[in-house]
CSV table of C-alpha atoms and ligand atoms in Angstrom, one decimal:
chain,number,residue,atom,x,y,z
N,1,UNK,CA,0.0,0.0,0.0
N,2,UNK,CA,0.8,3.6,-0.6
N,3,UNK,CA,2.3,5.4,2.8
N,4,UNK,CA,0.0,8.4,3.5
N,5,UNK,CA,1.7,11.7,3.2
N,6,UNK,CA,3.4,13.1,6.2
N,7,UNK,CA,1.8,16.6,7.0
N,8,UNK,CA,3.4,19.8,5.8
N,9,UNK,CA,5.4,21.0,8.8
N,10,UNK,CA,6.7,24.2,8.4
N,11,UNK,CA,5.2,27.3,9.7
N,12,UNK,CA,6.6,31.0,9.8
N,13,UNK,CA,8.1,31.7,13.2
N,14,UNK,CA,8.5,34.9,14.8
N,15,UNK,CA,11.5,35.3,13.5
N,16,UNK,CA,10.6,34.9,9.5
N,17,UNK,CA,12.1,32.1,8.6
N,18,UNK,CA,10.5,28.4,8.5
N,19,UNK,CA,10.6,26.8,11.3
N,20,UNK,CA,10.0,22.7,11.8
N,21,UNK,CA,7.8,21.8,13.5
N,22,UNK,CA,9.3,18.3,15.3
N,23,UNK,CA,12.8,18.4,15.2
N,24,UNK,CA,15.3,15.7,17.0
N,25,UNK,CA,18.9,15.5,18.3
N,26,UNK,CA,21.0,12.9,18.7
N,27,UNK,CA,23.7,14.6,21.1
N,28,UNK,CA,27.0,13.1,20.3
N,29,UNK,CA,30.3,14.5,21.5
N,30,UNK,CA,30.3,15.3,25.1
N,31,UNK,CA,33.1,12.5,25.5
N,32,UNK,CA,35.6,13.7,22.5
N,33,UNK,CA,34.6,17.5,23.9
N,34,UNK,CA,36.2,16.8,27.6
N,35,UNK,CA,39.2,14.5,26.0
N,36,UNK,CA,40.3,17.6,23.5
N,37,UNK,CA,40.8,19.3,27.0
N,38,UNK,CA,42.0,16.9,28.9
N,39,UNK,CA,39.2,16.6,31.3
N,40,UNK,CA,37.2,13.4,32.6
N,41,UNK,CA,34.4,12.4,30.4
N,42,UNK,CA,31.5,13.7,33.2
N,43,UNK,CA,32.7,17.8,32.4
N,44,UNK,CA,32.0,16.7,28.7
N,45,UNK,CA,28.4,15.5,30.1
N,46,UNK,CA,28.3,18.5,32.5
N,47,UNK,CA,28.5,20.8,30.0
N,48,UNK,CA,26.1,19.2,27.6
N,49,UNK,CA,23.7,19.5,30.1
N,50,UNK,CA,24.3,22.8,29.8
N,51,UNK,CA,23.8,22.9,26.0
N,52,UNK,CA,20.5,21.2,26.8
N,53,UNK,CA,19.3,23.9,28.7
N,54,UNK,CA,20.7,26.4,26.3
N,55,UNK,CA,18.9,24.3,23.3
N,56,UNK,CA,15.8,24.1,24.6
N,57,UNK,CA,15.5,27.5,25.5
N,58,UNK,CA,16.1,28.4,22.2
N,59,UNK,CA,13.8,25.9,20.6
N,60,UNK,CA,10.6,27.5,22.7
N,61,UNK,CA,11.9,31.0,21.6
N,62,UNK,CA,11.9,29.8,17.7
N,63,UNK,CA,8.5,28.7,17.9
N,64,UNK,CA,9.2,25.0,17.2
N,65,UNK,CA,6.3,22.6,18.8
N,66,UNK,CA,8.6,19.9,20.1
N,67,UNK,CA,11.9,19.1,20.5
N,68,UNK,CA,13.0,15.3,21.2
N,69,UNK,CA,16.3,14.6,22.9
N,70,UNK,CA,18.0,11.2,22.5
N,71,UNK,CA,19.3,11.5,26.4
N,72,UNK,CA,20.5,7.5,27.2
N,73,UNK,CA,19.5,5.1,24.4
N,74,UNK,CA,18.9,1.4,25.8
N,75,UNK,CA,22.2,0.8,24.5
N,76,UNK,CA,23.7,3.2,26.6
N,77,UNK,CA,24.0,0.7,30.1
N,78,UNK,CA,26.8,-0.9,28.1
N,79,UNK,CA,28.8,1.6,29.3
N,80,UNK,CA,31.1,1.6,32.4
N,81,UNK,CA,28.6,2.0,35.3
N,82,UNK,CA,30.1,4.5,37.2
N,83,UNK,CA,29.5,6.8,33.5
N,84,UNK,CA,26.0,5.5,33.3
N,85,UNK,CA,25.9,6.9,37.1
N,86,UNK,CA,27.2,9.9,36.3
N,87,UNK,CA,24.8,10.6,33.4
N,88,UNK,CA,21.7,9.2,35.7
N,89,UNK,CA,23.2,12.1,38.4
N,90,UNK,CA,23.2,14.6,35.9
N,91,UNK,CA,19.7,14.1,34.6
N,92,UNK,CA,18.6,13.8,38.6
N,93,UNK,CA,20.0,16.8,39.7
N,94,UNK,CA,18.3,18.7,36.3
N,95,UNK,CA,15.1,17.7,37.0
N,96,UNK,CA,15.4,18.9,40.8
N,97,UNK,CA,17.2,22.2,39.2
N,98,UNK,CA,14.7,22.6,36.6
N,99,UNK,CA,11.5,21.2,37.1
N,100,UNK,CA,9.9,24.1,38.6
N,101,UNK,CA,11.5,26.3,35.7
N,102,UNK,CA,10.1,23.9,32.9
N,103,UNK,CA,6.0,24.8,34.6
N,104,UNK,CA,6.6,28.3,34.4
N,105,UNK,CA,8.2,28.6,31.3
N,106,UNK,CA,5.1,26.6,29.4
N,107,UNK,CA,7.1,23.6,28.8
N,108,UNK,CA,5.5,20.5,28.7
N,109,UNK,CA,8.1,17.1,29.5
N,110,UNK,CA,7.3,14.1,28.1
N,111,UNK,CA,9.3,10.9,27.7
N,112,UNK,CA,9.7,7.7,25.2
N,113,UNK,CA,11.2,4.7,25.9
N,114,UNK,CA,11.4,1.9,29.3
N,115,UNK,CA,11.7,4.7,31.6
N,116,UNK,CA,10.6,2.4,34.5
N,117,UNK,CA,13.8,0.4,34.6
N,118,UNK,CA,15.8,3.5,35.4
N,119,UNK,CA,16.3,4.3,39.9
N,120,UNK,CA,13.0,4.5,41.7
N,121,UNK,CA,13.8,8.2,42.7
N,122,UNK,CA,14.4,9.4,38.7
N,123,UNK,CA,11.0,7.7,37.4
N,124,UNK,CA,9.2,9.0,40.6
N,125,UNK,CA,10.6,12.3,39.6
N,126,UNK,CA,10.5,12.5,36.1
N,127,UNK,CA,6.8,11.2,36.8
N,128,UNK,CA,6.6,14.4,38.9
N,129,UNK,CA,7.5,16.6,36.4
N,130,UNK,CA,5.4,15.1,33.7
N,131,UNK,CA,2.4,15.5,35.9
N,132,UNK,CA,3.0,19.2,36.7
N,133,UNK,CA,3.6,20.3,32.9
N,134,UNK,CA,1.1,18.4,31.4
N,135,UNK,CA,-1.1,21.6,30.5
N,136,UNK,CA,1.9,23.4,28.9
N,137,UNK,CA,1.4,24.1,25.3
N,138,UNK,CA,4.5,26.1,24.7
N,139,UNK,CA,6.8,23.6,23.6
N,140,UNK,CA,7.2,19.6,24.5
N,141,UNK,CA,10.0,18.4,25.8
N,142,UNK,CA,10.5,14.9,25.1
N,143,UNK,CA,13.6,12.9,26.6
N,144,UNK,CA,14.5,9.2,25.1
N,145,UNK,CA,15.2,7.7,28.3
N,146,UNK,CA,16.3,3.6,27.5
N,147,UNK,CA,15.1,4.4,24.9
N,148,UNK,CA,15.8,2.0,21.5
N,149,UNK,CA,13.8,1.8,18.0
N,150,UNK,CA,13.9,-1.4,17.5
N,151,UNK,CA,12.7,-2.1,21.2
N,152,UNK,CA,9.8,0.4,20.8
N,153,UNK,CA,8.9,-1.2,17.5
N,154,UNK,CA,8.8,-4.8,19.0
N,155,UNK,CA,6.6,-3.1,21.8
N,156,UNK,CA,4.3,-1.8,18.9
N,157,UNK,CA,4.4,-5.6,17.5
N,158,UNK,CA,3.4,-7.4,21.0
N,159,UNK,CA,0.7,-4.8,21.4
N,160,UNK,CA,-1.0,-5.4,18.4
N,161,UNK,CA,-0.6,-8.9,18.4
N,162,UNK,CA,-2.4,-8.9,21.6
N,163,UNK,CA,-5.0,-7.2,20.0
N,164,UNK,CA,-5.3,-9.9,17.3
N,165,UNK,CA,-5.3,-12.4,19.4
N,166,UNK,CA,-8.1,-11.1,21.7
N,167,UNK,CA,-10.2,-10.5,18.1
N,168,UNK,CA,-10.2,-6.6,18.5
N,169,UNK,CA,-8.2,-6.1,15.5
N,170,UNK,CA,-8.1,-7.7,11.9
N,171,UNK,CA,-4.5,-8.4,10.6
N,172,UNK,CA,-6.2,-7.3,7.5
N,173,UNK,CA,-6.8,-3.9,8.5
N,174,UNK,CA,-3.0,-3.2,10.3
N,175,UNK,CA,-1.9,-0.5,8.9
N,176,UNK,CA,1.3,2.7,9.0
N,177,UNK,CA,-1.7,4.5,11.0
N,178,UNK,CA,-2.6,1.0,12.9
N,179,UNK,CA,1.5,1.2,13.9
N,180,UNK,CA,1.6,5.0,14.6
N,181,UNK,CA,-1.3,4.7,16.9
N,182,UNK,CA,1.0,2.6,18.8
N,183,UNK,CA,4.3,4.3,19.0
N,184,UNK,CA,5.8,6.2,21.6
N,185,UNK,CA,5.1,9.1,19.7
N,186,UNK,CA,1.8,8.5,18.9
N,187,UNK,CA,0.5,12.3,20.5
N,188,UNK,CA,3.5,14.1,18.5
N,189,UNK,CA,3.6,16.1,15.2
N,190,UNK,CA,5.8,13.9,12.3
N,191,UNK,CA,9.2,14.4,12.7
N,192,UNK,CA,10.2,16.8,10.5
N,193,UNK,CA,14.3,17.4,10.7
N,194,UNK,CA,16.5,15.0,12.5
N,195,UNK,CA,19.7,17.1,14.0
N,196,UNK,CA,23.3,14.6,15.2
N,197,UNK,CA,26.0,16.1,16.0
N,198,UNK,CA,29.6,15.5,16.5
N,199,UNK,CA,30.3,14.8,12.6
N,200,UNK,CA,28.8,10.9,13.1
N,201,UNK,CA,26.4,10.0,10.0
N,202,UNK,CA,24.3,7.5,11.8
N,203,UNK,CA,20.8,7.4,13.0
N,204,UNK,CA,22.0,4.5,15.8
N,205,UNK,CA,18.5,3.2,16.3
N,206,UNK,CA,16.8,6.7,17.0
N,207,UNK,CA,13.4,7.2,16.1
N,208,UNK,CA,14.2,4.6,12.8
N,209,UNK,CA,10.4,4.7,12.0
N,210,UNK,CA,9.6,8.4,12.5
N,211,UNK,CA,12.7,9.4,10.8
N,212,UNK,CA,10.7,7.8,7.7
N,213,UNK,CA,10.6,11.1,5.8
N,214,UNK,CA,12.5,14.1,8.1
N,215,UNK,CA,15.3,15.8,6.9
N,216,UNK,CA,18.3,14.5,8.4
N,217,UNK,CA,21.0,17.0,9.3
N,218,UNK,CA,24.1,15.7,10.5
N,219,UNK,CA,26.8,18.3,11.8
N,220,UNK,CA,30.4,18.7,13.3
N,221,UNK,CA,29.9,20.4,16.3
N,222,UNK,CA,30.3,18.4,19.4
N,223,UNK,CA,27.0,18.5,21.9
N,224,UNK,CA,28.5,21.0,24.3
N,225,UNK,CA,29.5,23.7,21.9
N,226,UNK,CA,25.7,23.2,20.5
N,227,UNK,CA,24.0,26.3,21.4
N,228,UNK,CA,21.4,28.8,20.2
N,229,UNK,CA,23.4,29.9,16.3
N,230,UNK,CA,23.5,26.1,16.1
N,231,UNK,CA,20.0,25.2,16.4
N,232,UNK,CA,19.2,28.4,13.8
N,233,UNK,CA,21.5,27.4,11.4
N,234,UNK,CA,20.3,24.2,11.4
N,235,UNK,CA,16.7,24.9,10.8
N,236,UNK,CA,17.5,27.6,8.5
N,237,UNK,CA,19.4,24.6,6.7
N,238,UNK,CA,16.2,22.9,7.3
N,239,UNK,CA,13.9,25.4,5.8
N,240,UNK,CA,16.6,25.5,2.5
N,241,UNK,CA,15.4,21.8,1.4
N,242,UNK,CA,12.8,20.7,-0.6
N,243,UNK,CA,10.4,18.1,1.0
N,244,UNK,CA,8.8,16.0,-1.7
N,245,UNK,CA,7.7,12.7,0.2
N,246,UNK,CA,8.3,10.5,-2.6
N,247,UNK,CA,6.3,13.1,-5.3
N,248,UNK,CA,8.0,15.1,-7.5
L,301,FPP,C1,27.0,11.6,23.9
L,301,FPP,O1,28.3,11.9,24.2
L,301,FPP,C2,26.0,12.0,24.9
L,301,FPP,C3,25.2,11.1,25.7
L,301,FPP,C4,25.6,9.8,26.2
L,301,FPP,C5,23.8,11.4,26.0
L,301,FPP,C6,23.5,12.9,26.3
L,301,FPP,C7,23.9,13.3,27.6
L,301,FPP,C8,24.0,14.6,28.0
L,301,FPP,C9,23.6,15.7,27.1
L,301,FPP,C10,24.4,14.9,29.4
L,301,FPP,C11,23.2,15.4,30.2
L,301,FPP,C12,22.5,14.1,30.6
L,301,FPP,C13,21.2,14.0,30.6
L,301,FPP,C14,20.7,12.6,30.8
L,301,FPP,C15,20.2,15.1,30.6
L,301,FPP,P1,29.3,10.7,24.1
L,301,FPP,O2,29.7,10.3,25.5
L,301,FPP,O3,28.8,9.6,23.3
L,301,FPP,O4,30.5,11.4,23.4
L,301,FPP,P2,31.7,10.7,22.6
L,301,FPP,O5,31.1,10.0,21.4
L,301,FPP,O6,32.5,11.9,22.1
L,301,FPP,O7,32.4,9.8,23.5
């Protein structure tokens, strides 16, 4: 069968230039960023945290609707656990730092993947601050905690096979808008540009399915240096390219 068409997802911003509306970021670097200086691998982390901040400041100033952040993929526990514990301290002590900032700045939080298998305190308070910025419309925040495509997709699978089975769905009838009502996502605007940084070309099982027609954008600059200018150029880059969805 034909794919439908994704939506047209540009609007003007403020600013008079297209903006996406859905735009992604694999942030890749903070490592290489700390070993150029000669520092551990947690200031490289520290000061992406940083350029998070920074980045999503500047996203909900743009005008764009969402901005999803691939934060610790489920590959990501295969690193040495005192790193993975220095990244789950670093996202702890933001949401304590931030959470209160994210309500009164409009932001709404939001977040894909097994977030339940990370500490009890981190899902109770990343619960916490989903609960409290629900009702924000200004932009969504959404972090890819364990977080893996081809996990989320086999979670799509399972869920409508159950469905099968229990005779509340025909096979017949699955299909990309059977799937999408299943993923993660399923609440979001298409994902319209696709931002990685750090000068790797890979999509390393990010978003594999919504990625299906976004503009992928893959850039130099390591995460920490990502600021503001960055995320402008990039959609200005973005709003440069011709989106034909398989037309002409
Ligand atoms: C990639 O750098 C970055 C990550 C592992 C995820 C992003 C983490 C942050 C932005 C720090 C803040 C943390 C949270 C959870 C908000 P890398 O270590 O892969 O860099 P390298 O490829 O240069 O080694």
């Amino acid at each position: 069968m034909i794919a439908p068409l994704a939506s047209s997802a540009a609007k003007s911003s403020k600013s008079g230039f297209f903006v996406p509306r859905h735009v992604a970021i694999i942030m890749d670097g903070n490592g290489r960023w700390a070993s150029a200086r000669h520092l551990p691998r947690l200031a490289g982390h520290k000061k992406g945290a940083d350029a998070v901040k920074k980045t999503v400041r500047a996203a909900a100033e743009m005008g764009i609707e969402v901005l999803t952040l691939y934060a610790f993929s489920s590959e990501n526990w295969r690193r040495p656990a005192s790193e993975v514990a220095d990244l789950m301290g670093l996202l702890r002590l933001c949401l304590q730092q931030e959470m209160q900032n994210l309500k009164e700045k409009g932001i709404c939080l939001k977040v894909i993947g097994d977030y339940t298998r990370l500490d009890q305190d981190l899902v109770s308070l990343l619960n916490k601050a989903i609960e409290i910025t629900a009702d924000n419309t200004r932009l969504t925040l959404v972090f890819a905690l364990n977080y893996g495509a081809q996990d989320e997709l086999v979670h799509v699978t399972r869920l409508i096979a159950k469905q099968a089975c229990k005779g509340l769905l025909d096979p017949d009838n699955i299909d990309v808008s059977t799937i999408e009502s299943f993923l993660y996502t399923r609440d979001l605007p298409p994902l319209d540009l696709v931002i990685r940084t750090s000068g790797e070309k890979r999509l390393s099982n990010f978003l594999l399915w919504q990625a299906a027609y976004a503009e992928l954008l893959f850039i130099d600059t390591l995460w920490p240096d990502f600021d503001s200018e960055t995320l402008k150029t990039a959609v200005e880059e973005y709003a440069r390219r011709e989106r034909r969805y398989g037309g002409l």
